[in-house]
CSV table of N, CA and C in Angstrom, one decimal:
chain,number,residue,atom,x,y,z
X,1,UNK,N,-37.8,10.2,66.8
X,1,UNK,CA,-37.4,9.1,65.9
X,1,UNK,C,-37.4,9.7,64.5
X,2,UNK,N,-36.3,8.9,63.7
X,2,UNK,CA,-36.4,9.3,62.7
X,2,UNK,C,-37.1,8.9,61.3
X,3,UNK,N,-38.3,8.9,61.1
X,3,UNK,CA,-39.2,8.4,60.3
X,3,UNK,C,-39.9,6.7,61.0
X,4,UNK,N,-39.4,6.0,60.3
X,4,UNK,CA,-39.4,4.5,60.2
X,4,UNK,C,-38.2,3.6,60.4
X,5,UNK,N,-37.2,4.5,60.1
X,5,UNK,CA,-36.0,3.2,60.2
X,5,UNK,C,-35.6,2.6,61.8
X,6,UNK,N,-35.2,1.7,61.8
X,6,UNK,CA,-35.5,0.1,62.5
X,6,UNK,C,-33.5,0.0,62.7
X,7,UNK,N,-32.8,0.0,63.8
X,7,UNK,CA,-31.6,-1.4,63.8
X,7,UNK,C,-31.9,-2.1,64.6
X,8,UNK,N,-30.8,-3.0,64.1
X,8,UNK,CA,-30.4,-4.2,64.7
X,8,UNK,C,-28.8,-3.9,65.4
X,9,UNK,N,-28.8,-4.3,66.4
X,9,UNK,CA,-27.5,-4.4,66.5
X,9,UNK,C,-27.0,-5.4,67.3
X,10,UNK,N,-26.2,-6.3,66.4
X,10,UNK,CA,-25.7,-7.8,66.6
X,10,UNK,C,-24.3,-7.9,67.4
X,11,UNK,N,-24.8,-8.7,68.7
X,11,UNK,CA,-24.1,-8.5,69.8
X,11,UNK,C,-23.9,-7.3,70.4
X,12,UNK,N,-24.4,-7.4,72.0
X,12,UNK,CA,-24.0,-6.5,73.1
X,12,UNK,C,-22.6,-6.5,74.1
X,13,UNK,N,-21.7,-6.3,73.4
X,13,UNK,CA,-20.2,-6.8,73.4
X,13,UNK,C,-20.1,-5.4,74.1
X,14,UNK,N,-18.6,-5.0,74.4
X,14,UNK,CA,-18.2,-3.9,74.5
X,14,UNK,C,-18.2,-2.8,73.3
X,15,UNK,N,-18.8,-3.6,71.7
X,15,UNK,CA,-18.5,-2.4,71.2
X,15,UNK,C,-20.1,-2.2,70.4
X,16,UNK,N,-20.9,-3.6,70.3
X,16,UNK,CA,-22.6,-3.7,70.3
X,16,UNK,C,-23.1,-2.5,71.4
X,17,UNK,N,-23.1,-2.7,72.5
X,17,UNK,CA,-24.1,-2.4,73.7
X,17,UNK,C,-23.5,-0.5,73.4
X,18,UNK,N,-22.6,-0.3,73.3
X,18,UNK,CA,-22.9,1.7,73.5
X,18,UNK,C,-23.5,1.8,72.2
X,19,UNK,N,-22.7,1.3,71.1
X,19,UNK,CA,-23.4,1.4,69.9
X,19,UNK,C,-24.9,1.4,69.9
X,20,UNK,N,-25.9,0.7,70.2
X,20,UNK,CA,-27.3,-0.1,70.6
X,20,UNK,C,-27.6,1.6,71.5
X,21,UNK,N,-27.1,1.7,72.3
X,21,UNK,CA,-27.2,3.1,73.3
X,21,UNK,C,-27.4,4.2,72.4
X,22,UNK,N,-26.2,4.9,71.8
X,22,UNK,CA,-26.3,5.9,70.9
X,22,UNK,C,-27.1,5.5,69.7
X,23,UNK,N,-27.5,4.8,69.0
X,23,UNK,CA,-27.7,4.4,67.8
X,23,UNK,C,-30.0,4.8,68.2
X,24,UNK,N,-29.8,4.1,69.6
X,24,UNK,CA,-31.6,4.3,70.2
X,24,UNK,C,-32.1,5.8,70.2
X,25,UNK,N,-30.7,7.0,70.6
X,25,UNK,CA,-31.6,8.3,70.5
X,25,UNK,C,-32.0,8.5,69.1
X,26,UNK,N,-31.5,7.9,68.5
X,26,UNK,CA,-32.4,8.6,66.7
X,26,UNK,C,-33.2,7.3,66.5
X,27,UNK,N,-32.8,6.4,66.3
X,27,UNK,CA,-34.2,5.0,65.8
X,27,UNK,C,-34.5,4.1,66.8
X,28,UNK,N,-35.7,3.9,66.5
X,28,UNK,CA,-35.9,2.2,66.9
X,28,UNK,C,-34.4,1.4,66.7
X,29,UNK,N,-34.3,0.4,68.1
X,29,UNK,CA,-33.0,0.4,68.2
X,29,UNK,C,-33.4,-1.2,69.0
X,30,UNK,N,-33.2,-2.6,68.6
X,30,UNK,CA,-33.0,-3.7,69.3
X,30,UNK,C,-31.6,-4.5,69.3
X,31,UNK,N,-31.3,-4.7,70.3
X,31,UNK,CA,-30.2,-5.6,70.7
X,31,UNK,C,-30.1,-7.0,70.7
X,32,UNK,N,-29.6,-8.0,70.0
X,32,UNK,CA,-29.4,-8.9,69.5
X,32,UNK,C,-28.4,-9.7,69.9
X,33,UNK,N,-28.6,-10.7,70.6
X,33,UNK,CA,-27.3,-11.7,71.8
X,33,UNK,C,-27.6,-12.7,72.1
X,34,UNK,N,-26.9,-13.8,71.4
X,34,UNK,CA,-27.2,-15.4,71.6
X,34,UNK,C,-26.4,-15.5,73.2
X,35,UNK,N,-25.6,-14.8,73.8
X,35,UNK,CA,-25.2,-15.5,75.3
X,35,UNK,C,-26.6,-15.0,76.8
X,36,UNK,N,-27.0,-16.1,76.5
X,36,UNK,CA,-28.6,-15.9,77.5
X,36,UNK,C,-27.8,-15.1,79.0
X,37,UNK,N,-26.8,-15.7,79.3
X,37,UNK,CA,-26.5,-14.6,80.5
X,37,UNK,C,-26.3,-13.4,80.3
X,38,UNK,N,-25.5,-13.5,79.3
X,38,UNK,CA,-25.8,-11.5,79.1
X,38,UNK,C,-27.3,-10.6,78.9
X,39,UNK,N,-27.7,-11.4,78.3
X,39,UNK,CA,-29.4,-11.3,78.0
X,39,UNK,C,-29.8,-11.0,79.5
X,40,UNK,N,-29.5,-11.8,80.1
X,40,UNK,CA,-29.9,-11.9,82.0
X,40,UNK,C,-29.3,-10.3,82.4
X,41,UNK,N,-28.3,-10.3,82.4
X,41,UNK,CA,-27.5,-9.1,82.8
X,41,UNK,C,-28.3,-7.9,82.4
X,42,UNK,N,-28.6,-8.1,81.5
X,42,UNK,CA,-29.1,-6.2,80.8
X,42,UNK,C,-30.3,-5.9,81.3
X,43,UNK,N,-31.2,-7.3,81.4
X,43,UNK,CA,-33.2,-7.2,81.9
X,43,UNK,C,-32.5,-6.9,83.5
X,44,UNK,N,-31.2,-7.2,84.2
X,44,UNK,CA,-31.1,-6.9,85.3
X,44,UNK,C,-30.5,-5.4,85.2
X,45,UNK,N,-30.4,-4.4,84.1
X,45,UNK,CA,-29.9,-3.0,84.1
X,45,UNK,C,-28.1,-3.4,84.4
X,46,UNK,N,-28.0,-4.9,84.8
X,46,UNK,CA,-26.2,-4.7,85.0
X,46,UNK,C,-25.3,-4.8,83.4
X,47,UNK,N,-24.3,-3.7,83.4
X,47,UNK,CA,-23.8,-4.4,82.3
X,47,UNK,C,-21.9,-4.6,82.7
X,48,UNK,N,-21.2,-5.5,82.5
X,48,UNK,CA,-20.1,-5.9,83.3
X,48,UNK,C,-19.1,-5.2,82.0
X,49,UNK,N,-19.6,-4.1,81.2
X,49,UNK,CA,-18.4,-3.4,80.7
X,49,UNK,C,-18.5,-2.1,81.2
X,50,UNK,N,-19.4,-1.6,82.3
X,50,UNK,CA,-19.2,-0.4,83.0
X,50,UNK,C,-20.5,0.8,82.1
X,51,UNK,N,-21.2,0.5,81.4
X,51,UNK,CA,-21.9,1.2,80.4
X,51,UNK,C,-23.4,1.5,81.7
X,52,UNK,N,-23.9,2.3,81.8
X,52,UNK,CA,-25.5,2.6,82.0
X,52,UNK,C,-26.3,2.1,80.9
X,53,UNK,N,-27.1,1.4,80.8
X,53,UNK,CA,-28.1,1.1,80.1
X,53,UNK,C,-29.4,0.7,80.9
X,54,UNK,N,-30.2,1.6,80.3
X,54,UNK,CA,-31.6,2.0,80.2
X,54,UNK,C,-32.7,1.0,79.7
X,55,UNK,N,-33.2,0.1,80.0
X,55,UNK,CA,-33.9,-1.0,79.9
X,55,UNK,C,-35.3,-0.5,79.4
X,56,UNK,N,-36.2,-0.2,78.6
X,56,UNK,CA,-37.5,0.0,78.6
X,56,UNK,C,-38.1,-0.9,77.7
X,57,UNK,N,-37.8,-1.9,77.1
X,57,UNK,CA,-39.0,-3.1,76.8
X,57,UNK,C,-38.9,-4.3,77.7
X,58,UNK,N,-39.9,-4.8,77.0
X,58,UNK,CA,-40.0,-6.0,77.8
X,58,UNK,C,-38.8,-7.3,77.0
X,59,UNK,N,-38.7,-8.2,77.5
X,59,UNK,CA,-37.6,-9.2,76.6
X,59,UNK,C,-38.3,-9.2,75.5
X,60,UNK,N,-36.8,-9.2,74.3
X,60,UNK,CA,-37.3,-9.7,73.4
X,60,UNK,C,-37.4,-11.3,73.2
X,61,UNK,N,-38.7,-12.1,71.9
X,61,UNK,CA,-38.1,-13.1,72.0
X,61,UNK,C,-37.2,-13.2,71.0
X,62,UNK,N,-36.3,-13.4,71.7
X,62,UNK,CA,-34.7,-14.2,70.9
X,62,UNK,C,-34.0,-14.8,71.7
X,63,UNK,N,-33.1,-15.5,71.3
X,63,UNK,CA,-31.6,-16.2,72.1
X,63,UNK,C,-30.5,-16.3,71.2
């Protein structure tokens, strides 16, 4: 990691969720998504734009 810095990245869309991906090898990196089934989708490792994603916290709380 690099120092301290922290994103956000708002919405796991097609162009959120790789972003959120590449953006995690260098910082602390949280994902940010008001549609609770997508939220569902990712804690299940599915993502319906074809992306691998790597799950390693627990849910955040948000909605």
């Amino acid at each position: 990691m690099i120092g301290d810095k922290r994103v956000i990245v708002v919405g796991l869309g097609y162009v959120g969720l790789p972003l959120a991906v590449a953006l995690a090898k260098s910082f602390e990196t949280w994902g940010l998504d008001v549609d609770t089934g997508r939220i569902a989708e990712l804690e299940r490792q599915h993502d319906r734009t074809g992306k691998s994603i790597p799950i390693a916290s627990p849910r955040p709380a948000c909605a």
